mmCIF file with all atom_site columns, C-alpha atoms (C1' of nucleotides) in Angstrom:
data_model
loop_
_atom_site.group_PDB
_atom_site.id
_atom_site.type_symbol
_atom_site.label_atom_id
_atom_site.label_alt_id
_atom_site.label_comp_id
_atom_site.label_asym_id
_atom_site.label_entity_id
_atom_site.label_seq_id
_atom_site.pdbx_PDB_ins_code
_atom_site.Cartn_x
_atom_site.Cartn_y
_atom_site.Cartn_z
_atom_site.occupancy
_atom_site.B_iso_or_equiv
_atom_site.pdbx_formal_charge
_atom_site.auth_seq_id
_atom_site.auth_comp_id
_atom_site.auth_asym_id
_atom_site.auth_atom_id
_atom_site.pdbx_PDB_model_num
ATOM 1   C CA    . MET C 1 1   ? 66.160  98.649  70.512  1.00 94.00 ? 67  MET C CA    1
ATOM 2   C CA    . THR C 1 2   ? 66.328  100.778 73.637  1.00 96.00 ? 68  THR C CA    1
ATOM 3   C CA    . ASN C 1 3   ? 69.225  100.506 76.092  1.00 97.00 ? 69  ASN C CA    1
ATOM 4   C CA    . LYS C 1 4   ? 66.880  99.074  78.706  1.00 97.00 ? 70  LYS C CA    1
ATOM 5   C CA    . GLU C 1 5   ? 65.882  96.289  76.331  1.00 97.00 ? 71  GLU C CA    1
ATOM 6   C CA    . ARG C 1 6   ? 69.477  95.779  75.343  1.00 97.00 ? 72  ARG C CA    1
ATOM 7   C CA    . ALA C 1 7   ? 70.536  95.617  79.003  1.00 97.00 ? 73  ALA C CA    1
ATOM 8   C CA    . SER C 1 8   ? 67.904  93.079  79.832  1.00 98.00 ? 74  SER C CA    1
ATOM 9   C CA    . LEU C 1 9   ? 68.954  90.830  77.025  1.00 98.00 ? 75  LEU C CA    1
ATOM 10  C CA    . ALA C 1 10  ? 72.622  91.127  77.870  1.00 98.00 ? 76  ALA C CA    1
ATOM 11  C CA    . VAL C 1 11  ? 72.110  90.536  81.599  1.00 97.00 ? 77  VAL C CA    1
ATOM 12  C CA    . ALA C 1 12  ? 70.191  87.373  80.853  1.00 97.00 ? 78  ALA C CA    1
ATOM 13  C CA    . ALA C 1 13  ? 72.689  86.036  78.276  1.00 97.00 ? 79  ALA C CA    1
ATOM 14  C CA    . LEU C 1 14  ? 75.655  86.685  80.498  1.00 97.00 ? 80  LEU C CA    1
ATOM 15  C CA    . LYS C 1 15  ? 74.084  85.283  83.527  1.00 95.00 ? 81  LYS C CA    1
ATOM 16  C CA    . LYS C 1 16  ? 73.442  82.048  81.664  1.00 96.00 ? 82  LYS C CA    1
ATOM 17  C CA    . GLU C 1 17  ? 76.895  81.936  80.255  1.00 95.00 ? 83  GLU C CA    1
ATOM 18  C CA    . TYR C 1 18  ? 78.740  82.918  83.540  1.00 95.00 ? 84  TYR C CA    1
ATOM 19  C CA    . PRO C 1 19  ? 76.607  81.594  86.371  1.00 92.00 ? 85  PRO C CA    1
ATOM 20  C CA    . ASP C 1 20  ? 78.923  82.796  89.136  1.00 86.00 ? 86  ASP C CA    1
ATOM 21  C CA    . SER C 1 21  ? 80.194  86.312  88.644  1.00 74.00 ? 87  SER C CA    1
ATOM 22  C CA    . ILE C 1 22  ? 83.319  86.169  90.793  1.00 77.00 ? 88  ILE C CA    1
ATOM 23  C CA    . CYS C 1 23  ? 85.901  88.897  91.149  1.00 80.00 ? 89  CYS C CA    1
ATOM 24  C CA    . SER C 1 24  ? 89.062  87.378  89.667  1.00 85.00 ? 90  SER C CA    1
ATOM 25  C CA    . LEU C 1 25  ? 91.393  89.316  91.985  1.00 92.00 ? 91  LEU C CA    1
ATOM 26  C CA    . THR C 1 26  ? 92.350  87.338  95.080  1.00 93.00 ? 92  THR C CA    1
ATOM 27  C CA    . TYR C 1 27  ? 91.926  89.283  98.382  1.00 94.00 ? 93  TYR C CA    1
ATOM 28  C CA    . HIS C 1 28  ? 91.008  88.614  102.015 1.00 94.00 ? 94  HIS C CA    1
ATOM 29  C CA    . ASP C 1 29  ? 89.952  92.016  103.253 1.00 95.00 ? 95  ASP C CA    1
ATOM 30  C CA    . PRO C 1 30  ? 88.823  95.448  101.918 1.00 96.00 ? 96  PRO C CA    1
ATOM 31  C CA    . LEU C 1 31  ? 92.281  96.864  101.940 1.00 97.00 ? 97  LEU C CA    1
ATOM 32  C CA    . GLN C 1 32  ? 93.667  94.021  99.824  1.00 97.00 ? 98  GLN C CA    1
ATOM 33  C CA    . LEU C 1 33  ? 90.869  94.529  97.210  1.00 96.00 ? 99  LEU C CA    1
ATOM 34  C CA    . LEU C 1 34  ? 91.552  98.218  97.188  1.00 96.00 ? 100 LEU C CA    1
ATOM 35  C CA    . ILE C 1 35  ? 95.255  97.710  96.550  1.00 97.00 ? 101 ILE C CA    1
ATOM 36  C CA    . SER C 1 36  ? 94.772  94.786  94.058  1.00 97.00 ? 102 SER C CA    1
ATOM 37  C CA    . THR C 1 37  ? 92.386  96.913  92.028  1.00 96.00 ? 103 THR C CA    1
ATOM 38  C CA    . ARG C 1 38  ? 94.855  99.861  91.961  1.00 96.00 ? 104 ARG C CA    1
ATOM 39  C CA    . LEU C 1 39  ? 97.577  97.453  90.800  1.00 96.00 ? 105 LEU C CA    1
ATOM 40  C CA    . ALA C 1 40  ? 95.353  96.186  88.027  1.00 95.00 ? 106 ALA C CA    1
ATOM 41  C CA    . ALA C 1 41  ? 95.705  99.300  86.030  1.00 95.00 ? 107 ALA C CA    1
ATOM 42  C CA    . GLN C 1 42  ? 97.249  98.520  82.604  1.00 94.00 ? 108 GLN C CA    1
ATOM 43  C CA    . CYS C 1 43  ? 98.034  94.975  83.863  1.00 93.00 ? 109 CYS C CA    1
ATOM 44  C CA    . THR C 1 44  ? 96.189  91.663  83.814  1.00 93.00 ? 110 THR C CA    1
ATOM 45  C CA    . ASP C 1 45  ? 94.615  90.532  87.056  1.00 91.00 ? 111 ASP C CA    1
ATOM 46  C CA    . LEU C 1 46  ? 96.416  87.287  86.705  1.00 93.00 ? 112 LEU C CA    1
ATOM 47  C CA    . ARG C 1 47  ? 99.719  89.141  87.147  1.00 95.00 ? 113 ARG C CA    1
ATOM 48  C CA    . VAL C 1 48  ? 98.351  91.149  90.061  1.00 96.00 ? 114 VAL C CA    1
ATOM 49  C CA    . ASN C 1 49  ? 97.511  87.833  91.731  1.00 95.00 ? 115 ASN C CA    1
ATOM 50  C CA    . MET C 1 50  ? 101.158 86.724  91.225  1.00 96.00 ? 116 MET C CA    1
ATOM 51  C CA    . VAL C 1 51  ? 102.587 89.620  93.224  1.00 97.00 ? 117 VAL C CA    1
ATOM 52  C CA    . THR C 1 52  ? 100.026 90.138  95.958  1.00 97.00 ? 118 THR C CA    1
ATOM 53  C CA    . PRO C 1 53  ? 100.844 87.106  98.120  1.00 96.00 ? 119 PRO C CA    1
ATOM 54  C CA    . LYS C 1 54  ? 104.348 88.393  98.846  1.00 97.00 ? 120 LYS C CA    1
ATOM 55  C CA    . LEU C 1 55  ? 103.133 92.053  98.945  1.00 97.00 ? 121 LEU C CA    1
ATOM 56  C CA    . PHE C 1 56  ? 100.517 91.355  101.577 1.00 97.00 ? 122 PHE C CA    1
ATOM 57  C CA    . SER C 1 57  ? 102.890 89.152  103.476 1.00 97.00 ? 123 SER C CA    1
ATOM 58  C CA    . ASP C 1 58  ? 105.580 91.929  103.605 1.00 97.00 ? 124 ASP C CA    1
ATOM 59  C CA    . PHE C 1 59  ? 102.888 94.588  104.356 1.00 97.00 ? 125 PHE C CA    1
ATOM 60  C CA    . PRO C 1 60  ? 100.074 92.968  106.327 1.00 96.00 ? 126 PRO C CA    1
ATOM 61  C CA    . ASP C 1 61  ? 97.983  95.989  107.239 1.00 96.00 ? 127 ASP C CA    1
ATOM 62  C CA    . VAL C 1 62  ? 97.348  99.795  106.740 1.00 97.00 ? 128 VAL C CA    1
ATOM 63  C CA    . CYS C 1 63  ? 100.062 100.854 109.150 1.00 97.00 ? 129 CYS C CA    1
ATOM 64  C CA    . ALA C 1 64  ? 102.687 98.502  107.561 1.00 97.00 ? 130 ALA C CA    1
ATOM 65  C CA    . PHE C 1 65  ? 102.041 100.175 104.222 1.00 97.00 ? 131 PHE C CA    1
ATOM 66  C CA    . ALA C 1 66  ? 101.855 103.648 105.705 1.00 97.00 ? 132 ALA C CA    1
ATOM 67  C CA    . ASP C 1 67  ? 105.323 103.236 107.207 1.00 97.00 ? 133 ASP C CA    1
ATOM 68  C CA    . ALA C 1 68  ? 106.741 101.284 104.324 1.00 97.00 ? 134 ALA C CA    1
ATOM 69  C CA    . ASP C 1 69  ? 109.940 102.029 102.457 1.00 96.00 ? 135 ASP C CA    1
ATOM 70  C CA    . ILE C 1 70  ? 108.825 102.950 98.911  1.00 96.00 ? 136 ILE C CA    1
ATOM 71  C CA    . SER C 1 71  ? 111.576 101.056 97.200  1.00 96.00 ? 137 SER C CA    1
ATOM 72  C CA    . ALA C 1 72  ? 110.502 97.861  99.039  1.00 97.00 ? 138 ALA C CA    1
ATOM 73  C CA    . VAL C 1 73  ? 106.894 98.291  97.743  1.00 97.00 ? 139 VAL C CA    1
ATOM 74  C CA    . GLU C 1 74  ? 108.177 99.099  94.275  1.00 97.00 ? 140 GLU C CA    1
ATOM 75  C CA    . GLU C 1 75  ? 110.224 95.874  94.210  1.00 96.00 ? 141 GLU C CA    1
ATOM 76  C CA    . ASP C 1 76  ? 107.207 93.746  95.162  1.00 97.00 ? 142 ASP C CA    1
ATOM 77  C CA    . ILE C 1 77  ? 104.943 95.216  92.483  1.00 97.00 ? 143 ILE C CA    1
ATOM 78  C CA    . ARG C 1 78  ? 107.495 96.048  89.732  1.00 96.00 ? 144 ARG C CA    1
ATOM 79  C CA    . THR C 1 79  ? 106.216 93.469  87.232  1.00 96.00 ? 145 THR C CA    1
ATOM 80  C CA    . CYS C 1 80  ? 102.779 94.954  87.284  1.00 96.00 ? 146 CYS C CA    1
ATOM 81  C CA    . GLY C 1 81  ? 104.007 98.036  85.383  1.00 95.00 ? 147 GLY C CA    1
ATOM 82  C CA    . LEU C 1 82  ? 103.493 101.714 86.304  1.00 96.00 ? 148 LEU C CA    1
ATOM 83  C CA    . TYR C 1 83  ? 105.177 100.643 89.537  1.00 96.00 ? 149 TYR C CA    1
ATOM 84  C CA    . LYS C 1 84  ? 106.508 104.023 90.660  1.00 96.00 ? 150 LYS C CA    1
ATOM 85  C CA    . THR C 1 85  ? 103.129 105.802 90.746  1.00 96.00 ? 151 THR C CA    1
ATOM 86  C CA    . LYS C 1 86  ? 101.397 102.743 92.128  1.00 97.00 ? 152 LYS C CA    1
ATOM 87  C CA    . ALA C 1 87  ? 103.827 102.446 95.033  1.00 97.00 ? 153 ALA C CA    1
ATOM 88  C CA    . ARG C 1 88  ? 103.605 106.143 95.805  1.00 97.00 ? 154 ARG C CA    1
ATOM 89  C CA    . ASP C 1 89  ? 99.719  105.994 95.612  1.00 97.00 ? 155 ASP C CA    1
ATOM 90  C CA    . ILE C 1 90  ? 99.464  102.901 97.807  1.00 97.00 ? 156 ILE C CA    1
ATOM 91  C CA    . ILE C 1 91  ? 101.614 104.338 100.618 1.00 97.00 ? 157 ILE C CA    1
ATOM 92  C CA    . ALA C 1 92  ? 99.948  107.776 100.441 1.00 97.00 ? 158 ALA C CA    1
ATOM 93  C CA    . MET C 1 93  ? 96.556  106.033 100.455 1.00 97.00 ? 159 MET C CA    1
ATOM 94  C CA    . CYS C 1 94  ? 97.309  104.004 103.545 1.00 98.00 ? 160 CYS C CA    1
ATOM 95  C CA    . GLN C 1 95  ? 98.659  107.084 105.323 1.00 97.00 ? 161 GLN C CA    1
ATOM 96  C CA    . MET C 1 96  ? 95.402  108.810 104.651 1.00 97.00 ? 162 MET C CA    1
ATOM 97  C CA    . LEU C 1 97  ? 93.406  105.763 105.700 1.00 97.00 ? 163 LEU C CA    1
ATOM 98  C CA    . ARG C 1 98  ? 95.446  105.653 108.960 1.00 97.00 ? 164 ARG C CA    1
ATOM 99  C CA    . ASP C 1 99  ? 95.292  109.364 109.647 1.00 96.00 ? 165 ASP C CA    1
ATOM 100 C CA    . GLU C 1 100 ? 91.787  110.362 108.492 1.00 96.00 ? 166 GLU C CA    1
ATOM 101 C CA    . PHE C 1 101 ? 89.718  107.188 108.325 1.00 97.00 ? 167 PHE C CA    1
ATOM 102 C CA    . GLY C 1 102 ? 90.659  105.348 111.538 1.00 97.00 ? 168 GLY C CA    1
ATOM 103 C CA    . GLY C 1 103 ? 92.461  102.654 109.522 1.00 96.00 ? 169 GLY C CA    1
ATOM 104 C CA    . LYS C 1 104 ? 89.177  101.558 107.844 1.00 96.00 ? 170 LYS C CA    1
ATOM 105 C CA    . VAL C 1 105 ? 88.295  101.481 104.190 1.00 97.00 ? 171 VAL C CA    1
ATOM 106 C CA    . PRO C 1 106 ? 85.379  103.970 103.789 1.00 97.00 ? 172 PRO C CA    1
ATOM 107 C CA    . ASP C 1 107 ? 82.091  102.936 102.258 1.00 97.00 ? 173 ASP C CA    1
ATOM 108 C CA    . THR C 1 108 ? 81.027  105.928 100.132 1.00 97.00 ? 174 THR C CA    1
ATOM 109 C CA    . LEU C 1 109 ? 82.116  106.972 96.692  1.00 96.00 ? 175 LEU C CA    1
ATOM 110 C CA    . GLU C 1 110 ? 82.963  110.437 97.823  1.00 96.00 ? 176 GLU C CA    1
ATOM 111 C CA    . GLU C 1 111 ? 85.378  109.224 100.553 1.00 97.00 ? 177 GLU C CA    1
ATOM 112 C CA    . LEU C 1 112 ? 86.924  106.469 98.422  1.00 97.00 ? 178 LEU C CA    1
ATOM 113 C CA    . THR C 1 113 ? 87.717  108.805 95.565  1.00 96.00 ? 179 THR C CA    1
ATOM 114 C CA    . ARG C 1 114 ? 89.481  111.147 97.928  1.00 96.00 ? 180 ARG C CA    1
ATOM 115 C CA    . LEU C 1 115 ? 92.074  108.436 98.536  1.00 97.00 ? 181 LEU C CA    1
ATOM 116 C CA    . PRO C 1 116 ? 95.264  108.944 96.436  1.00 96.00 ? 182 PRO C CA    1
ATOM 117 C CA    . GLY C 1 117 ? 95.135  106.651 93.324  1.00 96.00 ? 183 GLY C CA    1
ATOM 118 C CA    . ILE C 1 118 ? 91.506  105.669 93.763  1.00 97.00 ? 184 ILE C CA    1
ATOM 119 C CA    . GLY C 1 119 ? 89.254  106.810 90.914  1.00 96.00 ? 185 GLY C CA    1
ATOM 120 C CA    . ARG C 1 120 ? 85.587  106.041 90.145  1.00 96.00 ? 186 ARG C CA    1
ATOM 121 C CA    . LYS C 1 121 ? 86.396  102.574 88.670  1.00 96.00 ? 187 LYS C CA    1
ATOM 122 C CA    . THR C 1 122 ? 88.182  101.280 91.742  1.00 96.00 ? 188 THR C CA    1
ATOM 123 C CA    . ALA C 1 123 ? 85.762  103.071 94.178  1.00 97.00 ? 189 ALA C CA    1
ATOM 124 C CA    . ASN C 1 124 ? 82.732  101.492 92.473  1.00 97.00 ? 190 ASN C CA    1
ATOM 125 C CA    . LEU C 1 125 ? 84.298  98.040  92.547  1.00 96.00 ? 191 LEU C CA    1
ATOM 126 C CA    . VAL C 1 126 ? 84.930  98.303  96.330  1.00 96.00 ? 192 VAL C CA    1
ATOM 127 C CA    . LEU C 1 127 ? 81.303  99.628  96.903  1.00 97.00 ? 193 LEU C CA    1
ATOM 128 C CA    . GLY C 1 128 ? 79.896  96.720  94.995  1.00 96.00 ? 194 GLY C CA    1
ATOM 129 C CA    . ASP C 1 129 ? 82.045  93.862  96.174  1.00 95.00 ? 195 ASP C CA    1
ATOM 130 C CA    . ILE C 1 130 ? 82.782  94.801  99.737  1.00 95.00 ? 196 ILE C CA    1
ATOM 131 C CA    . PHE C 1 131 ? 79.820  96.912  100.787 1.00 96.00 ? 197 PHE C CA    1
ATOM 132 C CA    . HIS C 1 132 ? 77.198  95.293  98.430  1.00 95.00 ? 198 HIS C CA    1
ATOM 133 C CA    . LYS C 1 133 ? 75.930  98.638  97.126  1.00 96.00 ? 199 LYS C CA    1
ATOM 134 C CA    . PRO C 1 134 ? 74.641  99.109  93.535  1.00 95.00 ? 200 PRO C CA    1
ATOM 135 C CA    . ALA C 1 135 ? 77.662  99.976  91.456  1.00 96.00 ? 201 ALA C CA    1
ATOM 136 C CA    . VAL C 1 136 ? 78.559  100.307 87.790  1.00 97.00 ? 202 VAL C CA    1
ATOM 137 C CA    . VAL C 1 137 ? 82.205  99.440  87.290  1.00 96.00 ? 203 VAL C CA    1
ATOM 138 C CA    . VAL C 1 138 ? 83.424  100.972 84.028  1.00 96.00 ? 204 VAL C CA    1
ATOM 139 C CA    . ASP C 1 139 ? 86.767  99.529  83.077  1.00 95.00 ? 205 ASP C CA    1
ATOM 140 C CA    . THR C 1 140 ? 88.394  98.878  79.719  1.00 95.00 ? 206 THR C CA    1
ATOM 141 C CA    . HIS C 1 141 ? 86.329  95.757  79.105  1.00 96.00 ? 207 HIS C CA    1
ATOM 142 C CA    . CYS C 1 142 ? 83.013  97.419  80.075  1.00 96.00 ? 208 CYS C CA    1
ATOM 143 C CA    . ILE C 1 143 ? 83.785  100.334 77.708  1.00 96.00 ? 209 ILE C CA    1
ATOM 144 C CA    . ARG C 1 144 ? 84.675  98.058  74.787  1.00 96.00 ? 210 ARG C CA    1
ATOM 145 C CA    . LEU C 1 145 ? 81.854  95.520  75.187  1.00 97.00 ? 211 LEU C CA    1
ATOM 146 C CA    . THR C 1 146 ? 79.013  97.995  75.839  1.00 97.00 ? 212 THR C CA    1
ATOM 147 C CA    . ARG C 1 147 ? 80.131  100.004 72.897  1.00 96.00 ? 213 ARG C CA    1
ATOM 148 C CA    . ARG C 1 148 ? 80.215  96.970  70.607  1.00 96.00 ? 214 ARG C CA    1
ATOM 149 C CA    . LEU C 1 149 ? 76.848  95.870  71.848  1.00 97.00 ? 215 LEU C CA    1
ATOM 150 C CA    . GLY C 1 150 ? 75.472  99.276  70.877  1.00 96.00 ? 216 GLY C CA    1
ATOM 151 C CA    . PHE C 1 151 ? 74.799  100.996 74.252  1.00 96.00 ? 217 PHE C CA    1
ATOM 152 C CA    . HIS C 1 152 ? 76.791  104.038 73.199  1.00 94.00 ? 218 HIS C CA    1
ATOM 153 C CA    . ASN C 1 153 ? 79.518  105.361 71.032  1.00 93.00 ? 219 ASN C CA    1
ATOM 154 C CA    . LEU C 1 154 ? 81.544  107.146 73.710  1.00 91.00 ? 220 LEU C CA    1
ATOM 155 C CA    . LYS C 1 155 ? 84.911  107.088 75.443  1.00 90.00 ? 221 LYS C CA    1
ATOM 156 C CA    . ASP C 1 156 ? 84.316  109.019 78.612  1.00 92.00 ? 222 ASP C CA    1
ATOM 157 C CA    . PRO C 1 157 ? 83.887  106.437 81.428  1.00 94.00 ? 223 PRO C CA    1
ATOM 158 C CA    . TYR C 1 158 ? 81.729  108.813 83.515  1.00 95.00 ? 224 TYR C CA    1
ATOM 159 C CA    . LYS C 1 159 ? 79.158  109.300 80.733  1.00 94.00 ? 225 LYS C CA    1
ATOM 160 C CA    . ILE C 1 160 ? 79.155  105.512 80.064  1.00 95.00 ? 226 ILE C CA    1
ATOM 161 C CA    . GLU C 1 161 ? 78.565  104.863 83.738  1.00 96.00 ? 227 GLU C CA    1
ATOM 162 C CA    . MET C 1 162 ? 75.557  107.159 83.785  1.00 96.00 ? 228 MET C CA    1
ATOM 163 C CA    . ILE C 1 163 ? 74.085  105.521 80.565  1.00 96.00 ? 229 ILE C CA    1
ATOM 164 C CA    . LEU C 1 164 ? 74.491  102.010 82.019  1.00 97.00 ? 230 LEU C CA    1
ATOM 165 C CA    . LYS C 1 165 ? 73.183  103.040 85.452  1.00 96.00 ? 231 LYS C CA    1
ATOM 166 C CA    . ASP C 1 166 ? 70.056  104.287 83.649  1.00 96.00 ? 232 ASP C CA    1
ATOM 167 C CA    . ALA C 1 167 ? 69.680  101.147 81.590  1.00 97.00 ? 233 ALA C CA    1
ATOM 168 C CA    . LEU C 1 168 ? 70.404  98.576  84.310  1.00 97.00 ? 234 LEU C CA    1
ATOM 169 C CA    . ASP C 1 169 ? 68.437  97.195  87.194  1.00 97.00 ? 235 ASP C CA    1
ATOM 170 C CA    . PRO C 1 170 ? 70.507  98.401  90.187  1.00 96.00 ? 236 PRO C CA    1
ATOM 171 C CA    . LYS C 1 171 ? 70.434  94.867  91.690  1.00 95.00 ? 237 LYS C CA    1
ATOM 172 C CA    . GLU C 1 172 ? 72.031  93.489  88.604  1.00 95.00 ? 238 GLU C CA    1
ATOM 173 C CA    . SER C 1 173 ? 74.597  96.188  87.707  1.00 96.00 ? 239 SER C CA    1
ATOM 174 C CA    . ASN C 1 174 ? 77.520  94.875  89.820  1.00 95.00 ? 240 ASN C CA    1
ATOM 175 C CA    . ASP C 1 175 ? 77.345  91.248  88.608  1.00 95.00 ? 241 ASP C CA    1
ATOM 176 C CA    . PHE C 1 176 ? 76.782  92.463  85.114  1.00 96.00 ? 242 PHE C CA    1
ATOM 177 C CA    . CYS C 1 177 ? 80.001  94.385  85.078  1.00 96.00 ? 243 CYS C CA    1
ATOM 178 C CA    . HIS C 1 178 ? 81.944  91.453  86.481  1.00 95.00 ? 244 HIS C CA    1
ATOM 179 C CA    . ARG C 1 179 ? 80.549  89.244  83.737  1.00 96.00 ? 245 ARG C CA    1
ATOM 180 C CA    . LEU C 1 180 ? 81.484  91.811  81.097  1.00 96.00 ? 246 LEU C CA    1
ATOM 181 C CA    . VAL C 1 181 ? 85.033  91.385  82.264  1.00 95.00 ? 247 VAL C CA    1
ATOM 182 C CA    . LEU C 1 182 ? 84.855  87.605  82.128  1.00 95.00 ? 248 LEU C CA    1
ATOM 183 C CA    . HIS C 1 183 ? 83.348  87.696  78.639  1.00 96.00 ? 249 HIS C CA    1
ATOM 184 C CA    . GLY C 1 184 ? 85.802  90.396  77.463  1.00 95.00 ? 250 GLY C CA    1
ATOM 185 C CA    . ARG C 1 185 ? 88.684  88.175  78.341  1.00 94.00 ? 251 ARG C CA    1
ATOM 186 C CA    . ALA C 1 186 ? 87.270  84.820  77.055  1.00 94.00 ? 252 ALA C CA    1
ATOM 187 C CA    . VAL C 1 187 ? 85.361  85.801  73.935  1.00 96.00 ? 253 VAL C CA    1
ATOM 188 C CA    . CYS C 1 188 ? 85.002  89.552  73.175  1.00 97.00 ? 254 CYS C CA    1
ATOM 189 C CA    . ASP C 1 189 ? 88.708  90.512  73.453  1.00 95.00 ? 255 ASP C CA    1
ATOM 190 C CA    . ALA C 1 190 ? 90.104  93.705  72.062  1.00 94.00 ? 256 ALA C CA    1
ATOM 191 C CA    . ARG C 1 191 ? 92.200  92.270  69.244  1.00 92.00 ? 257 ARG C CA    1
ATOM 192 C CA    . LYS C 1 192 ? 90.279  89.366  67.776  1.00 92.00 ? 258 LYS C CA    1
ATOM 193 C CA    . PRO C 1 193 ? 86.806  88.798  69.150  1.00 95.00 ? 259 PRO C CA    1
ATOM 194 C CA    . LYS C 1 194 ? 85.390  85.319  68.733  1.00 96.00 ? 260 LYS C CA    1
ATOM 195 C CA    . CYS C 1 195 ? 81.992  86.449  67.564  1.00 96.00 ? 261 CYS C CA    1
ATOM 196 C CA    . GLU C 1 196 ? 80.805  83.082  66.364  1.00 94.00 ? 262 GLU C CA    1
ATOM 197 C CA    . GLN C 1 197 ? 80.898  81.694  69.855  1.00 95.00 ? 263 GLN C CA    1
ATOM 198 C CA    . CYS C 1 198 ? 79.412  84.737  71.506  1.00 97.00 ? 264 CYS C CA    1
ATOM 199 C CA    . CYS C 1 199 ? 76.255  84.368  73.545  1.00 97.00 ? 265 CYS C CA    1
ATOM 200 C CA    . MET C 1 200 ? 75.130  87.866  72.607  1.00 98.00 ? 266 MET C CA    1
ATOM 201 C CA    . LYS C 1 201 ? 75.694  87.870  68.797  1.00 96.00 ? 267 LYS C CA    1
ATOM 202 C CA    . GLU C 1 202 ? 72.028  87.781  67.959  1.00 96.00 ? 268 GLU C CA    1
ATOM 203 C CA    . PHE C 1 203 ? 71.543  91.310  69.412  1.00 97.00 ? 269 PHE C CA    1
ATOM 204 C CA    . CYS C 1 204 ? 75.116  92.728  69.225  1.00 97.00 ? 270 CYS C CA    1
ATOM 205 C CA    . GLU C 1 205 ? 75.116  95.745  66.937  1.00 96.00 ? 271 GLU C CA    1
ATOM 206 C CA    . THR C 1 206 ? 78.711  95.213  65.794  1.00 95.00 ? 272 THR C CA    1
ATOM 207 C CA    . TYR C 1 207 ? 78.159  91.629  64.970  1.00 95.00 ? 273 TYR C CA    1
ATOM 208 C CA    . LEU C 1 208 ? 74.923  92.353  63.048  1.00 95.00 ? 274 LEU C CA    1
ATOM 209 C CA    . GLU C 1 209 ? 76.613  95.137  61.227  1.00 92.00 ? 275 GLU C CA    1
ATOM 210 C CA    . ASN C 1 210 ? 79.473  92.936  60.174  1.00 91.00 ? 276 ASN C CA    1
ATOM 211 C CA    . GLU C 1 211 ? 77.085  90.179  59.046  1.00 86.00 ? 277 GLU C CA    1
ATOM 212 C CA    . LYS C 1 212 ? 75.224  92.662  56.843  1.00 83.00 ? 278 LYS C CA    1
ATOM 213 C CA    . ASN C 1 213 ? 78.408  93.715  55.091  1.00 83.00 ? 279 ASN C CA    1
ATOM 214 C CA    . SER C 1 214 ? 79.617  90.176  54.425  1.00 77.00 ? 280 SER C CA    1
ATOM 215 C "C1'" . DA  R 2 1   ? 102.603 97.090  67.327  1.00 89.74 ? 192 DA  R "C1'" 1
ATOM 216 C "C1'" . DT  R 2 2   ? 98.984  96.703  70.593  1.00 89.74 ? 193 DT  R "C1'" 1
ATOM 217 C "C1'" . DC  R 2 3   ? 96.657  95.663  74.698  1.00 89.74 ? 194 DC  R "C1'" 1
ATOM 218 C "C1'" . DC  R 2 4   ? 96.223  94.512  79.879  1.00 89.74 ? 195 DC  R "C1'" 1
ATOM 219 C "C1'" . DC  R 2 5   ? 89.635  95.026  85.295  1.00 89.74 ? 196 DC  R "C1'" 1
ATOM 220 C "C1'" . DG  R 2 6   ? 93.313  103.213 85.611  1.00 89.74 ? 197 DG  R "C1'" 1
ATOM 221 C "C1'" . DA  R 2 7   ? 94.372  107.540 87.726  1.00 89.74 ? 198 DA  R "C1'" 1
ATOM 222 C "C1'" . DG  R 2 8   ? 96.002  112.137 87.684  1.00 89.74 ? 199 DG  R "C1'" 1
ATOM 223 C "C1'" . DG  R 2 9   ? 97.407  116.066 85.614  1.00 89.74 ? 200 DG  R "C1'" 1
ATOM 224 C "C1'" . DG  R 2 10  ? 97.565  119.649 81.867  1.00 89.74 ? 201 DG  R "C1'" 1
ATOM 225 C "C1'" . DC  B 3 1   ? 90.139  116.450 75.260  1.00 89.74 ? 154 DC  B "C1'" 1
ATOM 226 C "C1'" . DC  B 3 2   ? 95.084  114.899 75.515  1.00 89.74 ? 155 DC  B "C1'" 1
ATOM 227 C "C1'" . DC  B 3 3   ? 99.349  112.873 77.749  1.00 89.74 ? 156 DC  B "C1'" 1
ATOM 228 C "C1'" . DT  B 3 4   ? 102.222 110.096 80.957  1.00 89.74 ? 157 DT  B "C1'" 1
ATOM 229 C "C1'" . DC  B 3 5   ? 103.328 106.253 83.765  1.00 89.74 ? 158 DC  B "C1'" 1
ATOM 230 C "C1'" . DT  B 3 6   ? 105.536 100.817 82.697  1.00 89.74 ? 159 DT  B "C1'" 1
ATOM 231 C "C1'" . DG  B 3 7   ? 106.492 95.578  82.509  1.00 89.74 ? 160 DG  B "C1'" 1
ATOM 232 C "C1'" . DG  B 3 8   ? 104.585 91.566  80.384  1.00 89.74 ? 161 DG  B "C1'" 1
ATOM 233 C "C1'" . DA  B 3 9   ? 102.094 88.917  76.896  1.00 89.74 ? 162 DA  B "C1'" 1
ATOM 234 C "C1'" . DT  B 3 10  ? 100.789 88.043  72.126  1.00 89.74 ? 163 DT  B "C1'" 1
#
DNA sequence: ATCCCGAGGG
DNA sequence: CCCTCTGGAT
């Protein structure tokens, strides 16, 4: 099976299983999505959603974050883990947004990845969700699921992004990645995947391989 | 002990 | 390529 065929099967199966591909982070503007996604590193989005109401109430805009006392930001986000680097990144990012981007979140991959703490994963998520551009968001779920399905046998997120970009219809890629996350949490989790209830088992390489050996 | 919608640095 | 940052959940 080619990756294009695999992609087409996976897109259809996930679309049926998860009709609305919603972003599970709660946000009300581009800055909040940018910050919430940064906070989601090594942390569940559920926990991010627990801290952001107070965080965005304490610091309502770019300037409030840019002028923030770092220890106050650290305190708000502490339970998300990696809180020192995240707090430093968020403040530095907002200072750059204020000083170089007119206070607005930019809409290109090049500009977004210049921001402190924003890598390809977060940048692509913002491009897709805020600016509705074709984007392949390669996070821990995307890496794990596309590998199990048989798209690749890689670890490098950039290489995986290129392979998926090549295999996917650009109009579908953003929703596809969101649905991979939903499926990764609900069924194809890292520790104990529930293969018997998976909507993609009939063409999943890992499942088929395990069946053959049992 | 291992993983959670990562990013940066060596 | 590797390592580090980090609390919370299982």
